[in-house]
Amino acid sequence: MMRKSGTRGAVIAAVAVGTLALTACGGGVTDGAGEGDGASSTEFVEATSGEVNLYTWSDYYPEELVTKFKEDTGITLNVDYYDSNESLEAKLRASDGAGYDVVVPSDYMVQILAESGLLMKIDAAKFPNGGNIKPEFLDVYFDEGRQYSTPYLYGTTSFAYNSDVIPESEAPTSWADYFNPPASAGKVGIMNDMTEGVNNAMRVTGGEFCTTDGAELQAVQDLLVDFKPKVATINSDGILERMAGGEQAMAMIWNGAAYRASLDNPAIKYVYPTEGIALWQDNFTIPSGAKNVDQAKTFMNWMMDPENMAVAVNFQAYGSGLTGIEELMDPELAASPAITIPADYKLALPVAPCNNEELSNYSKIWETFKG
């Protein structure tokens, strides 16, 4: 999926009930492939044929919706996958925003890509289904008024453990426990996600996110170097399967993946660490070099229909920033503590993005860790 991953903005509440009326579909009709101008394409024209090329996180879009989108619109949806925001960024920079029609960056990466001229301005609030965006998901720090993006899914990033393997006396409750796992945990999994990896280590050492302080950066690097021998995998793919199948007893994971793993293995427990976790949001955007622009907008508008988004919510086990979703969620999903943040936990918070200098420091730490 991540999510997914990355850092987030002060925009997301835990799953809340919305009752705004749905906006009817509309707009013009075309059967041609829209041609982007690389900067702005704010007119909505509904496409009825052609194709759209979606580039998204691994295991992050239901096959059921691929089929349904073709049936509903006549447009073929092709899906390709990446494993981190940074992989997506590198791909778009190398191609000047070409190659794909819709990509799915996390909140902070929307801001980075838009400021770099790699996203098309679309004014999504004026789409036929734009009125379905909840107010708190409209004026977001990374894309005020949704000029470049539409909401997809949101959730949290923490870690989970297998309570059949790790006894209650050693049950982890903090990032300090994760980075110094009990012997019963064996070797653990960490995402191949520089931002989450460094920030969560920073939570343990007490440094500030995006710091340029040499001592704080060194403390994080030392923690990660000491952690490395305790690591089995540095991989954002396959976490769910490794946890559910018992291959790993503890791993960094997105909340939706933890929930899905727990369906196969009820011993999987999602942790709300004492130091806090990141609250994130993923989004649909159109790269500046996209060729099938009308098809891309038609796809994004179609996904803002709650009935379509609910399929992704129930499959991926995350929330979404659209009205009308909550009543369509599976009851078990809505009741899961991995999905609905406990009312007394106030530490699931968005994290602002680092600038280029700060990210360069993170990159050096992360490459040392991975090396």
Coordinates of C-alpha atoms in Angstrom, one line a residue:
M1 CA 0.0 0.0 0.0
M2 CA 1.2 3.9 2.2
R3 CA 1.1 4.3 2.2
K4 CA 2.1 4.5 2.2
S5 CA 4.2 6.5 4.2
G6 CA 5.7 9.9 4.7
T7 CA 4.8 12.9 6.7
R8 CA 1.5 14.7 6.9
G9 CA -0.3 18.0 7.5
A10 CA -2.7 19.4 10.1
V11 CA -5.8 18.5 8.3
I12 CA -7.0 15.0 9.2
A13 CA -9.4 14.0 11.9
A14 CA -10.0 10.4 12.9
V15 CA -13.0 8.8 11.1
A16 CA -15.9 11.2 11.5
V17 CA -19.4 11.1 10.1
G18 CA -20.2 13.4 7.3
T19 CA -23.7 14.0 5.7
L20 CA -23.1 16.4 2.9
A21 CA -25.3 15.7 -0.1
L22 CA -23.6 14.0 -3.0
T23 CA -22.9 16.0 -6.1
A24 CA -24.3 14.5 -9.3
C25 CA -21.9 13.6 -12.1
G26 CA -21.8 16.0 -15.0
G27 CA -19.5 17.7 -17.4
G28 CA -18.9 17.3 -21.1
V29 CA -18.1 14.1 -23.0
T30 CA -15.1 13.2 -25.0
D31 CA -13.7 10.0 -26.4
G32 CA -10.3 11.4 -27.1
A33 CA -7.1 11.5 -25.0
G34 CA -6.7 14.9 -23.3
E35 CA -3.3 16.6 -23.8
G36 CA -1.8 18.3 -20.7
D37 CA -0.1 21.7 -20.9
G38 CA 2.3 20.7 -18.2
A39 CA 1.0 23.3 -15.8
S40 CA -2.7 23.8 -15.7
S41 CA -5.9 22.0 -16.9
T42 CA -8.8 23.2 -14.9
E43 CA -11.7 22.4 -17.3
F44 CA -13.4 19.1 -16.5
V45 CA -14.4 17.1 -19.6
E46 CA -15.8 13.6 -18.9
A47 CA -14.1 11.0 -21.1
T48 CA -15.9 7.9 -22.3
S49 CA -13.1 5.8 -23.8
G50 CA -9.3 5.5 -24.0
E51 CA -7.0 4.6 -21.2
V52 CA -5.5 6.0 -18.0
N53 CA -2.2 4.9 -16.5
L54 CA -2.2 4.8 -12.7
Y55 CA 1.1 4.7 -10.7
T56 CA 0.4 3.8 -7.1
W57 CA 1.7 2.1 -4.0
S58 CA 2.1 -1.7 -3.9
D59 CA -1.1 -3.5 -3.1
Y60 CA -3.0 -0.2 -2.9
Y61 CA -5.8 -0.4 -5.5
P62 CA -8.5 -3.1 -5.6
E63 CA -8.7 -5.1 -8.8
E64 CA -12.5 -5.0 -8.4
L65 CA -12.3 -1.2 -9.1
V66 CA -10.2 -1.7 -12.2
T67 CA -13.0 -3.8 -13.7
K68 CA -15.8 -1.5 -12.4
F69 CA -14.1 1.6 -13.8
K70 CA -14.0 0.1 -17.3
E71 CA -17.7 -1.0 -17.0
D72 CA -18.8 2.4 -15.8
T73 CA -16.8 4.7 -18.0
G74 CA -15.5 2.7 -21.0
I75 CA -11.9 3.7 -20.0
T76 CA -9.2 1.1 -19.5
L77 CA -7.3 1.5 -16.3
N78 CA -3.7 0.3 -16.3
V79 CA -2.0 0.0 -12.9
D80 CA 1.8 0.1 -12.0
Y81 CA 3.4 0.2 -8.6
Y82 CA 6.1 1.8 -6.5
D83 CA 7.2 1.4 -2.9
S84 CA 7.9 4.9 -1.5
N85 CA 7.2 8.5 -2.1
E86 CA 10.9 9.0 -2.9
S87 CA 10.7 6.4 -5.7
L88 CA 7.7 8.2 -7.2
E89 CA 9.5 11.6 -7.0
A90 CA 12.6 10.2 -8.7
K91 CA 10.6 8.7 -11.5
L92 CA 8.7 11.9 -12.2
R93 CA 11.9 14.0 -12.0
A94 CA 13.7 11.7 -14.5
S95 CA 10.8 11.9 -16.9
D96 CA 9.8 15.6 -16.4
G97 CA 6.4 14.4 -15.2
A98 CA 5.7 12.1 -18.1
G99 CA 4.8 8.4 -18.3
Y100 CA 1.8 8.2 -16.1
D101 CA -1.6 9.9 -15.9
V102 CA -2.4 9.6 -12.2
V103 CA 0.0 9.2 -9.3
V104 CA -0.6 8.8 -5.6
P105 CA 1.7 10.9 -3.5
S106 CA 1.4 11.3 0.3
D107 CA 0.5 14.8 1.6
Y108 CA 4.0 16.2 1.9
M109 CA 5.1 14.8 -1.5
V110 CA 2.1 16.6 -3.1
Q111 CA 3.6 19.8 -1.9
I112 CA 7.1 18.9 -3.1
L113 CA 5.9 17.8 -6.5
A114 CA 3.6 20.8 -7.0
E115 CA 6.4 23.2 -6.0
S116 CA 8.7 21.5 -8.5
G117 CA 6.3 21.9 -11.4
L118 CA 5.7 18.2 -11.7
L119 CA 1.9 18.2 -11.0
M120 CA -0.9 19.7 -13.1
K121 CA -3.2 22.3 -11.6
I122 CA -6.7 20.9 -11.8
D123 CA -8.9 22.7 -9.3
A124 CA -10.5 19.5 -8.0
A125 CA -13.1 21.2 -5.9
K126 CA -14.9 22.2 -9.1
F127 CA -15.1 18.6 -10.4
P128 CA -18.7 17.3 -10.5
N129 CA -18.0 15.2 -7.4
G130 CA -15.7 17.8 -5.7
G131 CA -18.5 18.7 -3.3
N132 CA -18.0 15.3 -1.7
I133 CA -14.7 16.3 -0.2
K134 CA -15.1 16.9 3.6
P135 CA -14.2 20.5 4.6
E136 CA -11.3 19.3 6.7
F137 CA -9.8 17.6 3.7
L138 CA -10.3 20.5 1.4
D139 CA -8.1 23.3 2.8
V140 CA -5.1 21.1 3.6
Y141 CA -1.6 22.4 4.3
F142 CA 0.0 20.6 1.3
D143 CA -2.7 21.7 -1.3
E144 CA -4.9 24.6 -0.2
G145 CA -8.3 24.3 -1.8
R146 CA -7.3 21.1 -3.6
Q147 CA -5.7 22.8 -6.6
Y148 CA -3.6 19.8 -7.5
S149 CA -5.1 16.7 -5.8
T150 CA -8.1 14.8 -4.7
P151 CA -8.3 12.6 -1.5
Y152 CA -7.6 8.9 -1.6
L153 CA -7.0 7.1 1.7
Y154 CA -5.6 8.2 5.1
G155 CA -4.2 6.4 8.1
T156 CA -1.3 6.1 10.5
T157 CA 2.1 4.5 10.5
S158 CA 3.3 2.6 13.6
F159 CA 4.4 -1.0 14.2
A160 CA 2.6 -4.2 15.1
Y161 CA 3.7 -7.4 17.0
N162 CA 2.6 -11.0 17.3
S163 CA 1.3 -11.5 20.8
D164 CA 1.6 -15.3 20.4
V165 CA 5.3 -14.9 20.0
I166 CA 6.1 -11.9 22.2
P167 CA 4.8 -12.6 25.8
E168 CA 2.7 -10.0 27.6
S169 CA 5.6 -9.2 29.9
E170 CA 7.7 -8.1 26.9
A171 CA 4.9 -6.5 24.9
P172 CA 6.2 -3.3 23.2
T173 CA 4.5 0.0 23.9
S174 CA 6.9 2.5 22.5
W175 CA 9.3 3.3 19.6
A176 CA 12.1 2.7 22.1
D177 CA 10.8 -0.9 22.4
Y178 CA 10.7 -1.2 18.7
F179 CA 14.3 0.0 18.1
N180 CA 15.5 -2.2 21.0
P181 CA 13.2 -5.2 20.5
P182 CA 13.0 -8.1 23.0
A183 CA 14.8 -11.3 22.2
S184 CA 11.4 -13.0 21.7
A185 CA 10.7 -10.8 18.7
G186 CA 13.6 -12.2 16.7
K187 CA 14.7 -10.0 13.8
V188 CA 12.1 -7.3 12.9
G189 CA 10.9 -5.5 9.8
I190 CA 11.2 -1.8 8.9
M191 CA 9.8 0.0 5.9
N192 CA 12.1 1.2 3.2
D193 CA 10.9 4.7 4.0
M194 CA 13.6 7.3 4.9
T195 CA 11.2 9.8 6.4
E196 CA 9.3 7.4 8.7
G197 CA 12.5 5.5 9.6
V198 CA 14.4 8.6 10.6
N199 CA 11.5 10.5 12.2
N200 CA 10.5 7.5 14.4
A201 CA 14.1 7.1 15.5
M202 CA 14.1 10.8 16.3
R203 CA 11.1 10.3 18.5
V204 CA 13.3 8.0 20.6
T205 CA 16.4 10.1 20.8
G206 CA 14.5 13.3 21.5
G207 CA 15.6 15.3 18.5
E208 CA 13.4 17.7 16.4
F209 CA 12.0 16.5 13.1
C210 CA 14.0 18.0 10.2
T211 CA 16.8 19.1 12.5
T212 CA 20.1 20.3 11.2
D213 CA 21.7 20.0 14.6
G214 CA 24.8 17.7 14.3
A215 CA 24.4 16.1 17.7
E216 CA 20.8 15.2 17.1
L217 CA 21.5 13.8 13.7
Q218 CA 24.4 11.8 15.1
A219 CA 22.2 10.4 17.9
V220 CA 19.7 9.1 15.3
Q221 CA 22.4 7.6 13.1
D222 CA 23.9 5.8 16.1
L223 CA 20.5 4.4 17.1
L224 CA 19.8 3.1 13.6
V225 CA 23.3 1.6 13.3
D226 CA 22.8 -0.2 16.6
F227 CA 19.4 -1.3 15.3
K228 CA 20.6 -2.7 12.0
P229 CA 21.7 -6.2 13.3
K230 CA 18.2 -6.7 14.7
V231 CA 16.6 -6.1 11.3
A232 CA 15.4 -8.9 9.0
T233 CA 14.0 -6.7 6.2
I234 CA 14.1 -3.1 5.0
N235 CA 11.1 -3.4 2.7
S236 CA 7.8 -1.6 2.4
D237 CA 6.4 -4.5 0.3
G238 CA 5.0 -7.7 1.8
I239 CA 4.8 -6.5 5.4
L240 CA 1.2 -7.8 5.8
E241 CA 2.1 -11.3 4.5
R242 CA 5.2 -11.5 6.6
M243 CA 3.3 -10.6 9.8
A244 CA 0.2 -12.6 9.0
G245 CA 2.2 -15.7 8.1
G246 CA 4.4 -15.6 11.1
E247 CA 7.6 -14.9 9.2
Q248 CA 8.2 -11.8 11.4
A249 CA 6.9 -11.1 15.0
M250 CA 7.3 -7.4 14.9
A251 CA 7.4 -4.8 12.0
M252 CA 6.8 -1.2 11.1
I253 CA 3.4 -1.2 9.4
W254 CA 0.5 0.9 8.3
N255 CA -2.7 0.6 10.3
G256 CA -4.7 -0.8 7.4
A257 CA -2.1 -3.5 6.7
A258 CA -2.1 -4.4 10.4
Y259 CA -5.8 -4.7 10.4
R260 CA -5.8 -7.0 7.3
A261 CA -3.0 -9.1 8.8
S262 CA -5.0 -9.5 12.0
L263 CA -7.9 -11.0 10.0
D264 CA -5.6 -13.9 9.1
N265 CA -3.8 -13.9 12.5
P266 CA -5.7 -12.4 15.4
A267 CA -2.5 -12.3 17.5
I268 CA -1.3 -9.3 15.5
K269 CA -1.6 -6.2 17.6
Y270 CA -1.2 -2.6 16.4
V271 CA 0.7 -0.4 18.7
Y272 CA 0.0 3.3 19.6
P273 CA 3.5 4.2 20.9
T274 CA 4.0 6.5 23.8
E275 CA 6.2 8.8 21.7
G276 CA 3.5 9.3 19.0
I277 CA 2.9 8.3 15.4
A278 CA 2.5 10.0 12.0
L279 CA -1.0 10.7 10.6
W280 CA -0.8 10.6 6.8
Q281 CA -3.0 11.1 3.8
D282 CA -2.5 9.8 0.2
N283 CA -3.9 11.6 -2.8
F284 CA -4.6 11.3 -6.5
T285 CA -2.8 13.8 -8.7
I286 CA -2.0 14.3 -12.4
P287 CA 1.7 14.6 -13.4
S288 CA 2.5 17.6 -15.5
G289 CA 3.5 15.4 -18.4
A290 CA 0.4 13.3 -18.5
K291 CA -1.1 12.5 -21.9
N292 CA -4.6 11.2 -21.0
V293 CA -5.7 14.2 -19.0
D294 CA -9.5 13.9 -19.5
Q295 CA -9.3 10.2 -18.7
A296 CA -7.3 11.0 -15.6
K297 CA -9.8 13.6 -14.4
T298 CA -12.7 11.2 -15.1
F299 CA -11.0 8.6 -13.0
M300 CA -10.4 11.0 -10.1
N301 CA -14.0 12.2 -10.2
W302 CA -15.2 8.6 -10.3
M303 CA -13.2 7.8 -7.2
M304 CA -14.9 10.7 -5.4
D305 CA -18.2 8.8 -5.7
P306 CA -18.5 7.3 -2.1
E307 CA -19.7 4.0 -3.5
N308 CA -16.5 3.6 -5.4
M309 CA -14.2 4.9 -2.7
A310 CA -15.9 2.7 -0.2
V311 CA -14.7 -0.4 -2.1
A312 CA -11.1 0.8 -1.6
V313 CA -11.7 1.7 2.0
N314 CA -13.1 -1.7 2.8
F315 CA -10.4 -3.5 0.8
Q316 CA -7.4 -1.5 2.0
A317 CA -8.8 -0.9 5.5
Y318 CA -8.2 2.9 5.7
G319 CA -10.3 6.0 6.1
S320 CA -11.1 8.4 3.3
G321 CA -11.8 12.2 3.3
L322 CA -15.2 11.9 1.5
T323 CA -18.6 12.3 2.8
G324 CA -20.9 9.3 2.8
I325 CA -18.1 6.8 3.5
E326 CA -18.7 5.8 7.1
E327 CA -22.1 4.2 6.5
L328 CA -20.6 2.1 3.7
M329 CA -17.7 0.8 5.8
D330 CA -17.7 -2.8 7.0
P331 CA -18.8 -2.7 10.7
E332 CA -15.8 -4.8 11.8
L333 CA -13.5 -2.4 10.1
A334 CA -15.1 0.7 11.6
A335 CA -14.8 -0.9 15.1
S336 CA -11.2 -2.0 14.8
P337 CA -8.7 -0.2 17.2
A338 CA -6.2 -0.3 14.4
I339 CA -8.5 1.8 12.2
T340 CA -10.3 4.0 14.7
I341 CA -7.7 5.9 16.8
P342 CA -8.5 5.4 20.5
A343 CA -10.2 8.5 21.9
D344 CA -7.6 8.9 24.7
Y345 CA -4.6 8.7 22.3
K346 CA -3.7 12.3 21.2
L347 CA -0.4 11.6 19.7
A348 CA -1.4 10.6 16.1
L349 CA -0.4 13.8 14.5
P350 CA 0.6 15.1 11.1
V351 CA 4.2 16.0 10.5
A352 CA 5.3 18.9 8.3
P353 CA 7.8 18.2 5.5
C354 CA 11.5 18.8 5.6
N355 CA 13.3 21.2 3.2
N356 CA 15.9 20.0 0.8
E357 CA 18.9 20.6 3.1
E358 CA 17.1 18.7 5.9
L359 CA 16.2 15.9 3.6
S360 CA 19.8 15.6 2.5
N361 CA 20.8 15.0 6.1
Y362 CA 18.0 12.4 6.4
S363 CA 19.3 10.7 3.2
K364 CA 22.8 10.4 4.5
I365 CA 21.6 8.8 7.7
W366 CA 19.3 6.4 5.9
E367 CA 21.9 5.3 3.3
T368 CA 24.3 4.6 6.2
F369 CA 21.6 2.5 7.9
K370 CA 20.8 0.6 4.7
G371 CA 24.4 0.1 3.8

